[in-house]
Amino acid sequence: MRAMQIPSDHPLLLRIVDDLYAQGWSQQNIFLPEALTLELAAECHKRAGEGELVPAAVGRGLAQEVREGIRGDHIQWLEPGETLACDNYLGLMESLRIAMNRRLFLGLEDFESHFALYPPDAFYLKHLDRFRDDDRRMVSAVVYLNQAWLPEHGGHLRMYLEGGIDYDVLPAGGCLVVFLSGEIPHEVMPATRDRLSLTGWFRRRANDVFI
Ligand code: OGA
Ligand code: MN
């Protein structure tokens, strides 16, 4: 089984890298091929149906706890070698990792990601993706897996940009949003239907400064 990869100088990847450099985030409405989006959505539904997705926790280590008043999604972490569709997604993210390292010298060493399913009315309050005691997460990447999503379904990703500007992204299937994990506060608004995504983080090596 050979996973999908694209050259690290593919125009789509160069656009993302240029956006990240210029403004700290990028939105690509047509990123995942449609067939792959459908396969990943089916895989997410299947795992949810089999009870493999669990309520997401906030915090890290011993301080980790489920708090639905902060975030109400259900998640499952991805491992390589599970299904071809998942590996194709991981392959694309690997291409993006290489592209970012080549052009931005970010030193991104690995990538962690999970399926996320927000049931109707679930949300994730405004937050940053970097932990106080662990600053390895550099770049966040979310791909959406929702067919025929309309603005009235809600579920926007709201990013709080410089200059007091709020910017909303519709979680429409195939769309990718990438942003600097430690710099862009963001929030997931409640939706009227299940909201599916794959969310991941490109990480650099840990600094050994633990108290
Ligand atoms: C997260 C997150 C955004 C989204 O999982 O940390 O902010 O649009 N997700 O799903
Ligand atoms: Mn987040």
Tab-separated table of C-alpha atoms and ligand atoms in Angstrom:
chain	number	residue	atom	x	y	z
A	1	MET	CA	0.000	0.000	0.000
A	2	ARG	CA	1.493	3.338	-1.109
A	3	ALA	CA	0.184	6.510	0.375
A	4	MET	CA	-0.523	9.671	-1.560
A	5	GLN	CA	2.199	12.286	-1.507
A	6	ILE	CA	2.657	15.383	-3.624
A	7	PRO	CA	5.920	17.193	-4.432
A	8	SER	CA	6.868	19.711	-1.767
A	9	ASP	CA	7.004	22.440	-4.471
A	10	HIS	CA	3.410	21.789	-5.596
A	11	PRO	CA	1.721	25.204	-6.183
A	12	LEU	CA	-0.963	24.403	-3.596
A	13	LEU	CA	1.662	23.783	-0.917
A	14	LEU	CA	3.651	26.876	-1.928
A	15	ARG	CA	0.495	28.991	-1.541
A	16	ILE	CA	-0.054	27.654	1.971
A	17	VAL	CA	3.555	28.285	2.927
A	18	ASP	CA	3.469	31.827	1.488
A	19	ASP	CA	0.223	32.600	3.375
A	20	LEU	CA	1.699	31.258	6.615
A	21	TYR	CA	4.763	33.444	6.193
A	22	ALA	CA	2.764	36.551	5.278
A	23	GLN	CA	-0.169	36.311	7.706
A	24	GLY	CA	0.220	33.276	9.979
A	25	TRP	CA	-2.663	31.296	8.488
A	26	SER	CA	-4.040	29.894	5.249
A	27	GLN	CA	-7.386	28.636	3.996
A	28	GLN	CA	-7.585	26.331	0.949
A	29	ASN	CA	-11.159	25.488	0.045
A	30	ILE	CA	-10.151	22.780	-2.405
A	31	PHE	CA	-7.397	20.783	-0.749
A	32	LEU	CA	-8.447	17.166	-0.186
A	33	PRO	CA	-9.563	15.312	-3.338
A	34	GLU	CA	-13.309	14.671	-3.165
A	35	ALA	CA	-13.004	10.874	-3.195
A	36	LEU	CA	-10.569	10.982	-0.285
A	37	THR	CA	-12.836	13.366	1.635
A	38	LEU	CA	-15.718	10.900	1.233
A	39	GLU	CA	-13.577	7.933	2.314
A	40	LEU	CA	-12.320	9.762	5.385
A	41	ALA	CA	-15.835	10.882	6.310
A	42	ALA	CA	-17.036	7.272	6.004
A	43	GLU	CA	-14.102	6.116	8.154
A	44	CYS	CA	-14.931	8.725	10.808
A	45	HIS	CA	-18.618	7.695	10.857
A	46	LYS	CA	-17.628	4.028	11.065
A	47	ARG	CA	-15.329	4.629	14.036
A	48	ALA	CA	-17.966	6.748	15.742
A	49	GLY	CA	-20.525	3.977	15.180
A	50	GLU	CA	-18.177	1.423	16.710
A	51	GLY	CA	-17.711	3.620	19.774
A	52	GLU	CA	-14.039	4.312	19.071
A	53	LEU	CA	-14.303	8.072	19.393
A	54	VAL	CA	-14.068	9.316	22.970
A	55	PRO	CA	-14.907	12.686	24.549
A	56	ALA	CA	-11.905	14.965	24.070
A	57	ALA	CA	-10.063	16.228	27.127
A	58	VAL	CA	-8.520	19.619	27.775
A	59	GLY	CA	-5.092	20.116	29.334
A	60	ARG	CA	-2.199	17.705	29.440
A	61	GLY	CA	-0.871	14.863	31.586
A	62	LEU	CA	-2.310	14.725	35.099
A	63	ALA	CA	-4.248	17.948	34.530
A	64	GLN	CA	-6.180	16.393	31.646
A	65	GLU	CA	-9.941	16.259	32.061
A	66	VAL	CA	-13.103	16.129	29.968
A	67	ARG	CA	-14.973	19.424	30.221
A	68	GLU	CA	-17.890	19.701	27.876
A	69	GLY	CA	-18.349	23.348	28.896
A	70	ILE	CA	-15.038	24.001	27.124
A	71	ARG	CA	-14.999	21.464	24.282
A	72	GLY	CA	-17.629	18.915	23.275
A	73	ASP	CA	-16.027	16.975	20.445
A	74	HIS	CA	-15.306	13.243	20.325
A	75	ILE	CA	-11.933	12.216	18.980
A	76	GLN	CA	-9.686	9.339	18.001
A	77	TRP	CA	-5.951	9.723	17.457
A	78	LEU	CA	-4.614	8.430	14.137
A	79	GLU	CA	-1.803	5.927	13.720
A	80	PRO	CA	-0.038	5.173	10.431
A	81	GLY	CA	-0.996	1.916	8.676
A	82	GLU	CA	-4.683	1.808	9.664
A	83	THR	CA	-6.432	2.372	6.330
A	84	LEU	CA	-5.271	3.582	2.933
A	85	ALA	CA	-7.476	6.691	3.197
A	86	CYS	CA	-5.908	7.652	6.537
A	87	ASP	CA	-2.426	7.015	5.170
A	88	ASN	CA	-3.215	9.161	2.132
A	89	TYR	CA	-4.193	11.984	4.466
A	90	LEU	CA	-0.988	11.473	6.477
A	91	GLY	CA	0.999	11.431	3.198
A	92	LEU	CA	-0.427	14.806	2.172
A	93	MET	CA	0.378	16.234	5.589
A	94	GLU	CA	3.906	14.865	5.265
A	95	SER	CA	4.265	16.695	1.933
A	96	LEU	CA	3.076	19.879	3.627
A	97	ARG	CA	5.524	19.340	6.505
A	98	ILE	CA	8.429	19.095	4.067
A	99	ALA	CA	7.236	22.159	2.139
A	100	MET	CA	7.044	24.227	5.353
A	101	ASN	CA	10.479	23.100	6.498
A	102	ARG	CA	12.064	23.849	3.108
A	103	ARG	CA	10.709	27.387	2.879
A	104	LEU	CA	10.165	28.514	6.463
A	105	PHE	CA	12.920	26.614	8.323
A	106	LEU	CA	10.464	25.702	11.055
A	107	GLY	CA	12.224	22.450	11.976
A	108	LEU	CA	8.944	20.539	12.165
A	109	GLU	CA	9.787	17.002	13.190
A	110	ASP	CA	6.508	15.180	13.459
A	111	PHE	CA	2.766	15.363	13.079
A	112	GLU	CA	0.000	14.209	15.419
A	113	SER	CA	-3.638	14.151	14.376
A	114	HIS	CA	-7.075	12.932	15.338
A	115	PHE	CA	-10.537	12.508	13.885
A	116	ALA	CA	-12.975	14.876	15.556
A	117	LEU	CA	-16.737	14.670	15.598
A	118	TYR	CA	-18.754	17.493	17.108
A	119	PRO	CA	-22.340	16.330	17.696
A	120	PRO	CA	-25.062	18.976	17.186
A	121	ASP	CA	-24.672	21.913	19.646
A	122	ALA	CA	-21.120	20.903	20.641
A	123	PHE	CA	-18.465	23.632	20.544
A	124	TYR	CA	-14.904	24.435	21.536
A	125	LEU	CA	-14.455	27.754	23.340
A	126	LYS	CA	-11.795	30.257	22.292
A	127	HIS	CA	-8.300	28.836	22.837
A	128	LEU	CA	-4.740	28.518	21.576
A	129	ASP	CA	-3.403	25.116	20.470
A	130	ARG	CA	-0.162	25.390	22.429
A	131	PHE	CA	0.105	24.134	26.004
A	132	ARG	CA	1.705	26.245	28.725
A	133	ASP	CA	4.128	23.432	29.620
A	134	ASP	CA	4.722	22.085	26.100
A	135	ASP	CA	5.468	24.398	23.212
A	136	ARG	CA	6.159	21.740	20.575
A	137	ARG	CA	3.042	22.470	18.547
A	138	MET	CA	3.952	25.005	15.872
A	139	VAL	CA	1.364	24.711	13.107
A	140	SER	CA	-2.247	23.505	13.347
A	141	ALA	CA	-3.975	21.973	10.317
A	142	VAL	CA	-7.680	21.136	10.105
A	143	VAL	CA	-9.348	19.409	7.143
A	144	TYR	CA	-13.126	19.219	7.053
A	145	LEU	CA	-15.055	16.149	5.957
A	146	ASN	CA	-18.619	17.467	5.721
A	147	GLN	CA	-20.753	17.044	2.612
A	148	ALA	CA	-23.082	19.850	1.536
A	149	TRP	CA	-22.384	22.090	4.513
A	150	LEU	CA	-24.370	25.345	4.444
A	151	PRO	CA	-23.782	28.556	6.454
A	152	GLU	CA	-27.058	27.983	8.323
A	153	HIS	CA	-25.640	24.725	9.697
A	154	GLY	CA	-23.228	26.836	11.799
A	155	GLY	CA	-20.105	25.093	13.071
A	156	HIS	CA	-17.765	27.803	11.838
A	157	LEU	CA	-14.156	27.905	12.862
A	158	ARG	CA	-13.759	31.472	14.130
A	159	MET	CA	-10.210	32.802	14.088
A	160	TYR	CA	-9.320	35.946	16.034
A	161	LEU	CA	-6.850	37.744	13.805
A	162	GLU	CA	-4.684	40.808	14.326
A	163	GLY	CA	-6.461	44.137	14.448
A	164	GLY	CA	-9.549	42.756	16.160
A	165	ILE	CA	-10.769	40.991	13.035
A	166	ASP	CA	-12.865	37.822	13.428
A	167	TYR	CA	-12.621	35.487	10.469
A	168	ASP	CA	-15.047	32.583	10.023
A	169	VAL	CA	-14.344	29.416	8.035
A	170	LEU	CA	-17.179	27.149	6.950
A	171	PRO	CA	-16.282	23.498	7.717
A	172	ALA	CA	-17.020	22.384	4.153
A	173	GLY	CA	-15.682	19.058	2.890
A	174	GLY	CA	-12.191	19.204	1.352
A	175	CYS	CA	-11.284	22.552	2.929
A	176	LEU	CA	-7.955	22.885	4.773
A	177	VAL	CA	-7.131	25.566	7.322
A	178	VAL	CA	-3.585	25.959	8.595
A	179	PHE	CA	-2.453	28.424	11.274
A	180	LEU	CA	0.328	29.124	13.761
A	181	SER	CA	-0.666	27.138	16.860
A	182	GLY	CA	0.683	29.581	19.435
A	183	GLU	CA	-0.505	32.782	17.820
A	184	ILE	CA	-4.043	32.571	16.527
A	185	PRO	CA	-6.800	32.194	19.122
A	186	HIS	CA	-9.760	30.365	17.634
A	187	GLU	CA	-13.087	28.822	18.510
A	188	VAL	CA	-15.477	26.217	17.092
A	189	MET	CA	-19.066	27.448	16.938
A	190	PRO	CA	-21.996	25.072	17.599
A	191	ALA	CA	-23.643	23.439	14.601
A	192	THR	CA	-27.035	21.943	13.836
A	193	ARG	CA	-25.582	18.674	12.502
A	194	ASP	CA	-22.588	16.397	13.111
A	195	ARG	CA	-19.374	18.221	12.225
A	196	LEU	CA	-16.472	16.020	11.105
A	197	SER	CA	-12.806	16.887	10.706
A	198	LEU	CA	-9.252	15.675	10.918
A	199	THR	CA	-7.242	17.997	13.118
A	200	GLY	CA	-3.485	17.814	13.403
A	201	TRP	CA	-0.398	19.576	14.666
A	202	PHE	CA	3.090	19.840	13.211
A	203	ARG	CA	5.556	19.768	16.062
A	204	ARG	CA	9.161	20.759	16.566
A	205	ARG	CA	11.590	19.091	18.951
A	206	ALA	CA	10.970	19.682	22.646
A	207	ASN	CA	13.075	22.193	24.541
A	208	ASP	CA	14.300	20.415	27.668
A	209	VAL	CA	13.066	23.037	30.075
A	210	PHE	CA	10.839	21.319	32.565
A	211	ILE	CA	10.566	22.626	36.075
B	1	OGA	C1	-8.936	22.009	17.883
B	1	OGA	C2	-9.639	23.014	17.051
B	1	OGA	C3	-10.806	23.586	15.014
B	1	OGA	C4	-11.872	23.052	14.095
B	1	OGA	O1	-9.248	20.810	17.769
B	1	OGA	O2	-8.042	22.407	18.646
B	1	OGA	O3	-9.504	24.171	17.336
B	1	OGA	O4	-12.291	23.831	13.218
B	1	OGA	N1	-10.352	22.626	15.960
B	1	OGA	O5	-12.275	21.908	14.236
B	2	MN	MN	-7.690	24.466	18.422
